[in-house]
Coordinates of C-alpha atoms and ligand atoms in Angstrom, one line a residue:
X12 CA 13.0 24.3 -8.7
X13 CA 13.7 23.1 -5.3
X14 CA 15.0 19.5 -5.9
X15 CA 15.4 17.1 -3.0
X16 CA 19.1 17.3 -1.8
X17 CA 21.4 14.8 -3.4
X18 CA 22.2 12.3 -0.6
X19 CA 25.9 11.9 0.2
X20 CA 27.5 8.5 0.6
X21 CA 27.3 8.5 4.4
X22 CA 23.7 9.4 4.2
X23 CA 23.0 6.6 1.7
X24 CA 24.8 4.0 3.8
X25 CA 22.8 5.1 6.9
X26 CA 19.5 4.6 5.1
X27 CA 20.7 1.5 3.4
X28 CA 21.9 0.2 6.7
X29 CA 18.5 1.1 8.1
X30 CA 16.3 -0.8 5.7
X31 CA 18.5 -3.5 4.5
X32 CA 20.1 -4.0 7.9
X33 CA 16.7 -5.1 9.1
X34 CA 16.2 -7.1 5.9
X35 CA 19.4 -9.0 6.5
X36 CA 18.6 -9.4 10.2
X37 CA 15.3 -11.1 9.1
X38 CA 17.1 -13.1 6.5
X39 CA 19.5 -14.3 9.3
X40 CA 16.6 -15.2 11.5
X41 CA 15.1 -17.2 8.6
X42 CA 18.4 -18.8 7.9
X43 CA 18.8 -19.9 11.5
X44 CA 15.2 -21.2 11.5
X45 CA 15.9 -23.0 8.2
X46 CA 19.0 -24.7 9.6
X47 CA 16.9 -25.8 12.5
X48 CA 14.1 -27.1 10.3
X49 CA 16.6 -28.9 8.0
X50 CA 17.9 -30.8 11.0
X51 CA 14.3 -31.6 12.0
X52 CA 13.8 -33.2 8.6
X53 CA 15.9 -36.1 9.7
X54 CA 12.7 -37.1 11.5
X55 CA 10.6 -39.2 9.3
X56 CA 7.0 -38.0 8.8
X57 CA 8.1 -34.3 8.9
X58 CA 7.8 -32.1 5.8
X59 CA 10.9 -32.2 3.7
X60 CA 12.2 -29.1 1.9
X61 CA 13.0 -29.4 -1.8
X62 CA 14.9 -26.8 -3.9
X63 CA 13.0 -24.0 -5.6
X64 CA 11.1 -25.0 -8.7
X65 CA 10.4 -22.9 -11.8
X66 CA 7.6 -21.0 -10.0
X67 CA 10.2 -19.1 -8.0
X68 CA 9.1 -20.1 -4.6
X69 CA 10.0 -23.7 -3.5
X70 CA 7.3 -26.3 -3.4
X71 CA 6.8 -28.4 -0.3
X72 CA 6.6 -32.2 -0.7
X73 CA 5.9 -34.8 1.9
X74 CA 7.6 -38.2 2.5
X75 CA 5.3 -41.0 1.5
X76 CA 2.4 -41.6 4.0
X77 CA 3.4 -45.2 4.7
X78 CA 6.9 -44.2 5.9
X79 CA 5.4 -41.4 7.9
X80 CA 3.0 -43.6 9.7
X81 CA 5.7 -46.1 10.6
X82 CA 7.9 -43.4 11.9
X83 CA 5.1 -41.9 14.0
X84 CA 4.5 -45.2 15.7
X85 CA 8.0 -45.0 17.1
X86 CA 7.7 -41.4 18.5
X87 CA 6.8 -40.5 22.1
X88 CA 3.2 -39.6 22.8
X89 CA 3.7 -35.8 22.8
X90 CA 5.5 -35.8 19.5
X91 CA 2.9 -38.1 18.0
X92 CA 0.1 -35.7 19.0
X93 CA 2.0 -32.9 17.3
X94 CA 2.6 -35.0 14.1
X95 CA -1.0 -36.1 13.9
X96 CA -2.3 -32.6 14.1
X97 CA -5.2 -32.3 11.6
X98 CA -5.3 -28.5 11.1
X99 CA -2.9 -26.4 9.2
X100 CA 0.3 -25.1 10.5
X101 CA -0.7 -21.5 9.7
X102 CA -3.8 -19.8 8.2
X103 CA -3.1 -16.6 6.5
X104 CA -6.2 -14.3 6.3
X105 CA -6.0 -12.0 3.3
X106 CA -4.4 -12.6 -0.1
X107 CA -3.0 -9.1 -0.6
X108 CA 0.8 -8.7 -1.0
X109 CA 1.5 -9.0 2.8
X110 CA -0.5 -12.2 3.3
X111 CA 0.8 -13.8 0.1
X112 CA 4.4 -13.0 0.9
X113 CA 4.0 -14.5 4.4
X114 CA 2.3 -17.6 2.9
X115 CA 5.1 -18.1 0.4
X116 CA 7.9 -17.8 3.0
X117 CA 6.2 -20.2 5.3
X118 CA 5.6 -22.7 2.6
X119 CA 9.2 -22.4 1.5
X120 CA 10.1 -23.2 5.1
X121 CA 8.1 -26.4 4.9
X122 CA 4.9 -25.4 6.7
X123 CA 1.4 -26.3 5.7
X124 CA -0.3 -22.9 4.9
X125 CA -3.9 -22.2 4.0
X126 CA -4.8 -18.7 2.7
X127 CA -8.3 -17.4 3.0
X128 CA -9.4 -14.3 1.0
X129 CA -12.7 -12.5 1.5
X130 CA -13.0 -11.0 -2.0
X131 CA -13.5 -13.0 -5.2
X132 CA -10.1 -12.1 -6.5
X133 CA -6.4 -12.1 -5.4
X134 CA -4.4 -9.0 -4.7
X135 CA -6.3 -6.8 -2.3
X136 CA -5.2 -3.2 -2.9
X137 CA -3.2 -4.2 -5.9
X138 CA -5.8 -4.2 -8.7
X139 CA -5.2 -3.8 -12.4
X140 CA -8.3 -3.0 -14.4
X141 CA -7.7 -5.8 -17.0
X142 CA -10.9 -5.0 -18.9
X143 CA -10.2 -1.3 -19.4
X144 CA -8.1 -0.3 -22.5
X145 CA -4.5 0.2 -21.4
X146 CA -5.1 -1.8 -18.2
X147 CA -4.7 1.1 -15.8
X148 CA -3.8 0.4 -12.1
X149 CA -6.7 1.1 -9.7
X150 CA -4.6 0.3 -6.6
X151 CA -0.9 0.1 -5.9
X152 CA 0.7 1.6 -8.9
X153 CA 4.4 2.4 -8.7
X154 CA 7.3 0.4 -7.3
X155 CA 10.2 2.5 -6.2
X156 CA 13.9 1.6 -6.6
X157 CA 13.9 0.8 -2.8
X158 CA 11.2 -1.9 -3.2
X159 CA 13.9 -4.7 -2.8
X160 CA 11.6 -7.5 -1.7
X161 CA 8.9 -6.7 -4.3
X162 CA 11.3 -6.4 -7.2
X163 CA 13.1 -9.5 -6.2
X164 CA 9.9 -11.5 -5.9
X165 CA 8.7 -10.3 -9.3
X166 CA 12.0 -11.2 -10.9
X167 CA 12.0 -14.7 -9.3
X168 CA 8.5 -15.2 -10.6
X169 CA 9.6 -14.3 -14.1
X170 CA 7.7 -11.0 -14.4
X171 CA 9.1 -8.0 -16.3
X172 CA 9.1 -4.4 -15.3
X173 CA 8.3 -1.3 -17.2
X174 CA 9.7 2.2 -16.4
X175 CA 7.6 5.3 -16.5
X176 CA 8.6 5.9 -20.2
X177 CA 7.4 2.5 -21.3
X178 CA 4.4 2.4 -19.0
X179 CA 3.7 5.9 -20.5
X180 CA 1.0 7.0 -18.2
X181 CA -0.4 10.5 -17.4
X182 CA 1.7 13.1 -19.1
X183 CA 1.6 16.9 -18.8
X184 CA -1.0 18.6 -16.6
X185 CA -2.8 21.8 -16.9
X186 CA -4.0 23.5 -13.7
X187 CA -7.3 24.9 -12.8
X188 CA -7.1 27.0 -9.7
X189 CA -9.9 29.4 -8.3
X190 CA -11.8 28.9 -11.6
X191 CA -8.8 29.9 -13.9
X192 CA -6.9 27.6 -16.2
X193 CA -3.1 27.9 -15.9
X194 CA -0.5 26.2 -18.1
X195 CA 2.6 24.8 -16.5
X196 CA 4.8 27.3 -18.4
X197 CA 2.8 30.2 -16.9
X198 CA 2.8 29.1 -13.2
X199 CA 6.0 30.6 -12.0
X200 CA 4.9 34.2 -12.9
X201 CA 1.2 33.7 -12.3
X202 CA -0.6 35.9 -9.8
X203 CA -2.4 32.9 -8.3
X204 CA 1.0 31.3 -7.4
X205 CA 1.2 31.9 -3.6
X206 CA 4.8 30.9 -3.1
X207 CA 8.0 32.9 -3.0
X208 CA 11.5 32.7 -4.5
X209 CA 12.6 29.4 -6.0
X210 CA 9.4 27.7 -4.7
X211 CA 7.5 29.6 -7.4
X212 CA 8.9 27.1 -9.9
X213 CA 7.3 24.1 -8.2
X214 CA 4.2 23.1 -10.1
X215 CA 1.0 22.7 -8.1
X216 CA 0.9 18.9 -8.4
X217 CA 4.5 18.8 -6.9
X218 CA 3.9 21.3 -4.1
X219 CA 2.7 18.8 -1.5
X220 CA 5.8 16.6 -2.0
X221 CA 8.5 19.2 -2.5
X222 CA 7.4 21.8 0.1
X223 CA 6.6 19.2 2.8
X224 CA 10.0 17.7 2.4
X225 CA 11.8 21.0 3.1
X226 CA 14.1 20.7 6.2
X227 CA 12.6 17.3 6.9
X228 CA 13.9 16.4 10.4
X229 CA 13.8 12.7 9.3
X230 CA 16.0 13.3 6.3
X231 CA 19.1 11.2 6.5
X232 CA 17.8 9.2 9.5
X233 CA 17.2 5.4 9.6
X234 CA 13.8 4.6 8.1
X235 CA 12.3 3.6 11.5
X236 CA 13.4 6.8 13.2
X237 CA 9.8 8.2 13.0
X238 CA 8.7 6.1 16.0
X239 CA 11.6 7.1 18.2
X240 CA 11.1 9.5 21.1
X241 CA 13.5 12.0 19.5
X242 CA 10.9 12.9 16.9
X243 CA 7.8 12.7 19.0
X244 CA 7.5 16.5 19.1
X245 CA 6.5 16.4 15.5
X246 CA 3.4 14.1 16.2
X247 CA 1.3 17.3 15.8
X248 CA -1.1 18.5 13.0
X249 CA 0.6 18.9 9.7
X250 CA -1.0 22.2 9.1
X251 CA 0.5 23.6 12.3
X252 CA 3.9 22.3 11.3
X253 CA 3.7 23.8 7.8
X254 CA 2.7 27.2 9.3
X255 CA 4.8 27.4 12.4
X256 CA 8.0 25.5 11.4
X257 CA 8.1 26.2 7.7
X258 CA 6.2 29.5 7.5
X259 CA 3.8 28.7 4.7
X260 CA 0.7 30.8 4.3
X261 CA -2.9 29.5 4.1
X262 CA -3.2 29.5 0.3
X263 CA 0.0 27.5 -0.1
X264 CA -1.3 25.0 2.4
X265 CA -4.7 24.9 0.7
X266 CA -3.1 23.9 -2.6
X267 CA -0.9 21.3 -0.9
X268 CA -4.0 19.8 0.8
X269 CA -5.8 19.1 -2.5
X270 CA -4.2 15.7 -3.1
X271 CA -3.3 14.8 0.5
X272 CA -3.5 11.0 0.8
X273 CA -5.0 11.2 4.3
X274 CA -8.3 13.0 4.9
X275 CA -7.1 16.5 5.7
X276 CA -3.8 18.0 6.9
X277 CA -5.4 19.3 10.1
X278 CA -6.0 15.7 10.9
X279 CA -2.7 14.3 9.9
X280 CA 0.4 13.9 12.0
X281 CA 3.3 15.9 10.6
X282 CA 5.4 12.9 11.5
X283 CA 3.3 10.8 9.1
X284 CA 4.1 13.1 6.3
X285 CA 7.8 13.5 7.2
X286 CA 8.1 9.7 7.1
X287 CA 6.4 9.6 3.7
X288 CA 9.0 12.0 2.3
X289 CA 11.9 10.3 4.0
X290 CA 11.0 7.0 2.4
X291 CA 10.7 8.9 -0.9
X292 CA 14.1 10.3 -0.4
X293 CA 15.4 6.7 0.3
X294 CA 13.9 5.7 -3.0
X295 CA 15.7 8.6 -4.8
X296 CA 19.0 7.5 -3.2
X297 CA 18.5 3.9 -4.4
X298 CA 17.7 5.1 -7.9
X299 CA 20.9 7.1 -7.9
X300 CA 22.8 4.1 -6.7
X301 CA 21.3 2.0 -9.5
X302 CA 22.3 4.5 -12.2
X303 CA 20.5 3.7 -15.4
X304 CA 17.5 2.0 -13.7
X305 CA 14.3 3.9 -13.5
X306 CA 13.3 5.2 -10.0
X307 CA 9.7 3.9 -10.5
X308 CA 8.5 0.7 -12.3
X309 CA 5.3 -1.2 -12.9
X310 CA 4.8 -4.8 -13.8
X311 CA 4.4 -5.5 -17.5
X312 CA 0.8 -6.7 -18.2
X313 CA -0.4 -5.2 -14.9
X314 CA 0.7 -5.2 -11.3
X315 CA -2.1 -7.8 -10.4
X316 CA 0.1 -10.3 -12.2
X317 CA 2.4 -10.3 -9.2
X318 CA -0.1 -11.4 -6.5
X319 CA -1.6 -13.8 -8.9
X320 CA 1.8 -15.4 -9.6
X321 CA 2.5 -15.6 -5.9
X322 CA -0.8 -17.3 -5.2
X323 CA -0.2 -19.7 -8.1
X324 CA 3.0 -20.8 -6.4
X325 CA 1.2 -22.0 -3.3
X326 CA 0.5 -25.7 -2.8
X327 CA -2.8 -25.0 -1.1
X328 CA -4.8 -22.8 -3.5
X329 CA -6.0 -19.6 -2.0
X330 CA -9.7 -20.0 -1.0
X331 CA -11.7 -17.1 -2.3
X332 CA -15.0 -15.6 -1.0
X333 CA -13.9 -16.6 2.6
X334 CA -14.8 -13.5 4.6
X335 CA -13.5 -14.1 8.1
X336 CA -15.7 -12.7 10.9
X337 CA -14.2 -14.3 14.1
X338 CA -11.0 -15.7 15.5
X339 CA -11.1 -18.1 18.4
X340 CA -7.7 -18.8 20.0
X341 CA -8.0 -21.9 22.2
X342 CA -4.3 -21.9 23.2
X343 CA -3.1 -24.9 21.1
X344 CA -4.9 -23.9 18.0
X345 CA -6.9 -21.1 16.5
X346 CA -10.3 -21.5 14.8
X347 CA -11.1 -19.1 12.0
X348 CA -14.8 -18.6 11.3
X349 CA -16.0 -17.5 7.8
X350 CA -19.2 -15.9 6.7
X351 CA -20.1 -18.9 4.5
X352 CA -20.3 -21.1 7.6
X353 CA -17.0 -22.8 7.1
X354 CA -14.3 -23.1 9.8
X355 CA -10.6 -23.6 9.6
X356 CA -8.1 -24.5 12.3
X357 CA -4.4 -23.9 12.5
X358 CA -1.7 -23.7 15.2
X359 CA -1.1 -20.0 14.2
X360 CA -2.8 -17.3 12.2
X361 CA -1.5 -14.4 10.3
X362 CA -4.1 -11.7 9.9
X363 CA -3.3 -9.3 7.1
X364 CA -6.6 -7.5 6.6
X365 CA -6.7 -3.7 6.7
X366 CA -7.1 -2.4 10.2
X367 CA -10.6 -0.8 9.8
X368 CA -12.0 -4.2 8.7
X369 CA -11.2 -5.6 12.1
X370 CA -13.7 -3.3 13.7
X371 CA -16.3 -5.9 12.6
X372 CA -14.3 -9.0 13.5
X373 CA -14.6 -10.8 16.9
X374 CA -11.5 -12.0 18.7
X375 CA -11.8 -14.6 21.5
X376 CA -10.1 -13.8 23.9
X377 CA -10.5 -10.1 23.4
X378 CA -7.7 -8.0 22.1
X379 CA -5.7 -5.9 24.6
X380 CA -7.2 -2.5 25.2
X381 CA -4.6 -0.6 23.2
X382 CA -5.1 -2.8 20.1
X383 CA -8.9 -2.4 20.4
X384 CA -8.5 1.4 20.5
X385 CA -6.0 1.4 17.6
X386 CA -8.5 -0.6 15.5
X387 CA -11.3 1.8 16.4
X388 CA -9.3 5.0 15.9
X389 CA -6.8 4.5 13.1
X390 CA -8.1 5.4 9.7
X391 CA -6.9 4.9 6.2
X392 CA -6.7 7.6 3.5
X393 CA -9.8 7.8 1.3
X394 CA -10.0 8.1 -2.4
X395 CA -12.4 7.4 -5.2
X396 CA -11.6 6.9 -8.9
X397 CA -14.1 7.3 -11.7
X398 CA -12.9 5.6 -14.9
X399 CA -13.9 6.6 -18.4
X400 CA -13.5 5.4 -22.0
X401 CA -12.5 8.2 -24.3
X402 CA -14.8 8.9 -27.3
X403 CA -12.7 11.7 -28.8
X404 CA -9.4 13.6 -28.3
X405 CA -11.1 16.5 -26.5
X406 CA -7.7 18.2 -25.8
X407 CA -7.4 19.0 -29.5
X408 CA -10.5 21.2 -29.3
X409 CA -9.2 23.5 -26.6
X410 CA -5.5 22.9 -27.1
X411 CA -4.7 22.3 -23.5
X412 CA -3.1 19.2 -22.0
X413 CA -5.7 16.5 -21.5
X414 CA -4.9 16.0 -17.8
X415 CA -6.1 18.5 -15.3
X416 CA -5.0 19.1 -11.7
X417 CA -7.6 21.3 -10.0
X418 CA -9.1 22.6 -6.8
X419 CA -12.5 21.6 -8.1
X420 CA -14.5 18.7 -6.4
X421 CA -13.0 16.1 -8.8
X422 CA -9.5 17.3 -8.0
X423 CA -7.5 15.4 -10.6
X424 CA -8.5 14.2 -14.1
X425 CA -5.9 12.2 -15.8
X426 CA -5.7 10.9 -19.4
X427 CA -3.9 7.5 -19.4
X428 CA -1.5 7.1 -22.4
X429 CA -1.0 3.4 -22.2
X430 CA -1.3 2.3 -25.8
X431 CA 1.6 0.5 -27.5
X432 CA 2.8 3.8 -29.0
X433 CA 1.8 6.0 -26.1
X434 CA -1.8 6.5 -27.4
X435 CA -4.5 7.8 -25.0
X436 CA -6.4 4.7 -23.8
X437 CA -8.8 5.8 -21.0
X438 CA -9.2 8.6 -18.4
X439 CA -9.8 8.8 -14.6
X440 CA -11.1 11.3 -12.2
X441 CA -9.2 10.7 -8.9
X442 CA -10.5 12.3 -5.7
X443 CA -8.5 12.0 -2.5
X444 CA -9.1 12.9 1.1
X445 CA -12.0 14.8 2.6
X446 CA -13.6 15.4 -0.8
X447 CA -14.0 11.7 -1.2
X448 CA -16.3 11.4 1.8
X449 CA -19.0 13.3 0.1
X450 CA -19.3 10.5 -2.5
X451 CA -20.2 8.1 0.2
X452 CA -23.8 9.5 0.0
X453 CA -24.0 8.5 -3.7
X454 CA -24.6 5.2 -5.5
X455 CA -22.0 4.2 -8.1
X456 CA -24.2 5.5 -10.9
X457 CA -24.7 8.8 -9.1
X458 CA -20.9 9.1 -8.6
X459 CA -20.3 8.7 -12.3
X460 CA -23.1 11.1 -13.3
X461 CA -22.0 13.8 -10.8
X462 CA -18.3 13.6 -11.8
X463 CA -19.1 13.7 -15.5
X464 CA -21.4 16.7 -15.0
X465 CA -18.7 18.6 -13.0
X466 CA -16.0 17.7 -15.6
X467 CA -18.1 19.0 -18.5
X468 CA -19.0 22.1 -16.5
X469 CA -15.4 23.2 -16.1
X470 CA -14.2 21.9 -19.4
X471 CA -16.7 22.2 -22.2
X472 CA -14.5 20.3 -24.7
X473 CA -15.3 17.2 -22.6
X474 CA -18.9 17.2 -23.6
X475 CA -19.6 13.9 -25.4
X476 CA -16.0 12.8 -24.8
X477 CA -16.4 10.5 -21.8
X478 CA -18.2 7.2 -21.2
X479 CA -18.1 6.1 -17.6
X480 CA -17.0 2.5 -17.2
X481 CA -16.8 2.0 -13.4
X482 CA -15.7 3.4 -10.1
X483 CA -13.1 2.0 -7.7
X484 CA -12.7 3.0 -4.1
X485 CA -11.1 0.9 -1.4
X486 CA -12.9 2.8 1.4
X487 CA -16.3 1.9 -0.1
X488 CA -15.5 -1.8 -0.1
X489 CA -16.2 -4.0 2.9
X490 CA -12.8 -5.7 2.6
X491 CA -11.0 -2.4 2.0
X492 CA -11.1 0.3 4.6
X493 CA -9.2 2.8 2.5
X494 CA -6.0 3.4 0.5
X495 CA -3.1 3.5 3.0
X496 CA -2.9 3.8 6.8
X497 CA -2.4 7.3 8.1
X498 CA -1.6 8.6 11.5
X499 CA -3.5 11.4 13.2
X500 CA -1.7 13.8 15.5
X501 CA -0.7 11.9 18.6
X502 CA -1.3 8.4 17.1
X503 CA 2.3 7.7 16.2
X504 CA 3.3 7.9 19.8
X505 CA 0.3 5.9 21.1
X506 CA 0.1 3.1 18.5
X507 CA 2.8 2.9 15.8
X508 CA 5.3 0.7 17.7
X509 CA 2.6 -1.7 18.9
X510 CA 0.7 -2.6 15.7
X511 CA 2.8 -5.6 15.1
X512 CA 2.4 -7.3 18.5
X513 CA 1.0 -10.8 18.3
X514 CA -2.2 -11.7 20.2
X515 CA -1.7 -15.2 21.5
X516 CA -1.3 -17.3 18.3
X517 CA -2.5 -14.6 16.0
X518 CA 0.1 -12.4 14.2
X519 CA -0.7 -9.2 12.4
X520 CA 0.7 -8.3 9.0
X521 CA -0.2 -5.6 6.4
X522 CA 1.2 -2.3 5.2
X523 CA 0.0 -0.6 8.4
X524 CA 2.3 -2.7 10.6
X525 CA 5.5 -1.9 8.6
X526 CA 8.1 0.3 10.3
X527 CA 10.5 1.1 7.5
X528 CA 8.9 0.9 4.1
X529 CA 5.4 2.0 3.1
X530 CA 2.8 0.9 0.6
X531 CA 3.4 -2.2 -1.4
X532 CA 7.0 -2.7 -0.1
X533 CA 5.7 -2.0 3.4
X534 CA 3.2 -4.9 2.8
X535 CA 6.2 -7.2 1.9
X536 CA 8.2 -6.0 4.9
X537 CA 5.3 -6.8 7.2
X538 CA 4.6 -10.2 5.6
X539 CA 8.2 -11.2 6.1
X540 CA 8.2 -10.1 9.7
X541 CA 5.0 -11.9 10.5
X542 CA 6.2 -15.1 8.8
X543 CA 9.4 -15.1 10.8
X544 CA 7.4 -14.5 14.0
X545 CA 5.2 -17.5 13.1
X546 CA 8.3 -19.6 12.2
X547 CA 10.0 -18.9 15.5
X548 CA 6.9 -20.2 17.3
X549 CA 6.3 -23.3 15.1
Ligands
LIG18 C1 -5.5 3.9 -5.2 C2 -4.3 3.3 -4.5 C3 -3.0 3.7 -5.1 C4 -1.8 3.2 -4.5 N1 -0.6 3.5 -5.0 C5 0.5 2.9 -4.5 C6 1.7 3.1 -5.1 O1 1.8 3.7 -6.2 N2 2.8 2.5 -4.6 C7 2.7 1.8 -3.4 O2 3.8 1.3 -2.9 N3 1.6 1.6 -2.8 C8 0.4 2.1 -3.3 N4 -0.8 1.9 -2.7 C9 -0.8 1.1 -1.5 C10 -0.6 -0.4 -1.7 O3 -1.5 -0.8 -2.7 C11 -1.0 -1.1 -0.4 O4 -0.3 -0.5 0.7 C12 -0.7 -2.6 -0.4 O5 -1.1 -3.2 -1.6 C13 -1.3 -3.2 0.9 O6 -1.1 -4.6 0.9 P1 -1.6 -5.4 2.2 O7 -1.4 -6.8 1.9 O8 -1.1 -4.8 3.4 O9 -3.2 -5.1 2.2 P2 -4.4 -5.6 1.2 O10 -3.9 -5.5 -0.2 O11 -5.5 -4.7 1.5 O12 -4.7 -7.1 1.5 C14 -5.5 -7.5 2.5 C15 -6.4 -8.6 2.0 O13 -7.3 -9.0 3.1 C16 -8.6 -9.3 2.5 N5 -9.6 -9.2 3.5 C17 -10.1 -8.1 4.1 N6 -11.0 -8.4 5.1 C18 -11.1 -9.7 5.1 C19 -11.8 -10.6 5.8 N7 -12.7 -10.3 6.8 N8 -11.7 -12.0 5.6 C20 -10.8 -12.4 4.6 N9 -10.1 -11.6 3.8 C21 -10.2 -10.2 4.1 C22 -8.7 -8.2 1.4 O14 -9.7 -8.5 0.5 C23 -7.3 -8.1 0.9 O15 -7.1 -9.0 -0.2 C24 -2.0 2.3 -3.3 C25 -3.2 2.0 -2.8 C26 -4.3 2.5 -3.4 C27 -5.7 2.1 -2.9

């Protein structure tokens, strides 16, 4: 094995200082802002903050309308105009984790926030399949020990966590490579294993992570080091980096590429992957620091319970089925236009939709040229999941582990063990990257049929064992765009530091704008930053 190096204390402090230094910086900015707002509350007619209630987030209450009206009469004209403003303080577009976190912070600070969501459900890329046995996660799945904001919010909202043992998900894999089945115990000595030395002990499903992380230049650096000029020389194709810097051969790279979260390693900046593993290393260091706590957790009852609880804590209920197609910034207020013909106005907007969605959204005035290019050119990783009910324990017939990691078109087939005693509950074929594009030419039914046919072809014991119950794919959905943002070679330097720049009264949030954390915690980081930016302008 080639385990990730155990971080020393200095290293841990550096990382800790990186992520949580920023966190406390933001907290300080909020505290300053809060003090400012509290002094404002001496003015009658202004929102008054009250302590947190049982929902976890504090609830905003207003002074009685009569007292407010009297007070307004005594204010100068400019202040009266402000107080009489009919729109909302802030409209948040998108009820994923980033938008909801921003909305909750702004409400806590006494602002009137309206949240508009295009889908008919809360949560965006966090989506628990509540109707499937075992309630598997079809979107954001694991929270790392470094997910400080997300874990804190879950705890404040009274949600419980499950570690990997309790969540008992996919267990042991068998491997199918170049048409041959290989058991984990045989991999080290198997002739199809292309690696050398200690690397031979790394199982195929761990190769991408463990080999990519070797000699990672970002290791031990602050979490936002990836956007600094010092590392710009690694904004090159990942394949080139793996060959020229780490000396891996084509077959090793081919196997690493099977489950790449982007589209292909040729198209992925090495810096993007280095950052991914540096954040993973930070997670490992946090898990070490919290000895006894699992490194990865999920929310008991399904991760969707978190965004749902956050939405329930908002005074203004999230408006569903409100697909936004245009923003009109008139200087003093922004009008947000929805597909159902409704319009909303606010002094400021936080737009948390995935970047690719904005290709179809109109901004007046137009976005700066760099932002327009970023929206056009930045893509998200693709994946498609085909979920199945299990009709029989097919693995008992061929005596191999039920879950397969393969270089076949369906890539991974996992059996979920999410029953109360670890029983098998459902299964999923999970296809990432370039392979997923092919499925764009198929209807949902064709995807299920094709995948089942391929599975039965390579594993005869699966015949009659599977019943398709649905497919899930963010990049197929109009409100999705893909799984996670990824950076192509050269894009980190061009765009990464600029994704969070406000356009007039419109701020941008979303996992793609986070500089330190990634995935769900990145969404929280970005929501917090956008909320503070909006507060500082309100
Ligand atoms: C399969 C999969 C597995 C993942 N696994 C993990 C994991 O294990 N750990 C991890 O940390 N992360 C994981 N992620 C990533 C994580 O889920 C996301 O990074 C995070 O949830 C993104 O949150 P967000 O608020 O930035 O965006 P979103 O959740 O996408 O929220 C944006 C919201 O905007 C809405 N919207 C879009 N367009 C419009 C419009 N025009 N008008 C109105 N509303 C609109 C969307 O419907 C959505 O609700 C995974 C993602 C996927 C897809």
